[in-house]
C-alpha cells in the first residue's frame, strides 16, 4: 500500500526513456509496414493494431518486459501482418480464409432480410447510413453493401447501373449477381 502513489524515481526514469523510444519505434515500424497498417481496417488488421497497442503499453509500464523484447515483438507482429496481407493479395484461397467478404444488404431499394440477419444489422442502421449520404428514399438506392472493413457503402440508383440492372462495382460482392438476376426475372 505504501507504493500505491509513488514507487521511487527509477520506474519514472524507465517510463521517461521508454515512451520516446517506443513512440519513434512505432512510427518507424508503421512507415516500414505501409499505409495499410493505419488505414480503415478489416477484422484482421484491427486485431494486429490492438495487439500492437498492448505490446506498446507493456513495454512502457511493465518492469518485467525489457524494451528490446517489446520492440522485437512489434516488429515480428507487423512482419507477419505484411506477409499475410501479401499472401492474401496473391492467393484467393488464403484471402477467403482470412478476410471477410462484402455483403449486399439492400438491392434496388429492398432490404435483404437474410443478409441483414447474417450480419446482425438492423434496417434502422442501414437507413441511418442512407440518410447520412443525403438520400431521401430507399427507392433511390441501387445497393447498400457492408464492406470488409465494416463500413457501409451506399450506391444511388443512377450511379453505374447498366441497362440490365447490373452494377459494375458489385462484381466482387457475393450474391450480387444472384440478386441482379432475380430482380430482372
XYZ file of C-alpha atoms in Angstrom, residues 9 27 61 65 75 110 119 137 165 176:
10
model
C 12.321 7.639 -9.284
C 6.315 5.459 -36.145
C 4.915 0.410 -17.930
C 9.288 -6.688 -20.082
C 8.437 -5.826 -35.455
C -35.387 -3.504 -50.971
C -24.574 -9.609 -40.359
C -35.782 7.477 -50.013
C -29.761 -3.811 -63.688
C -24.903 -9.522 -56.044
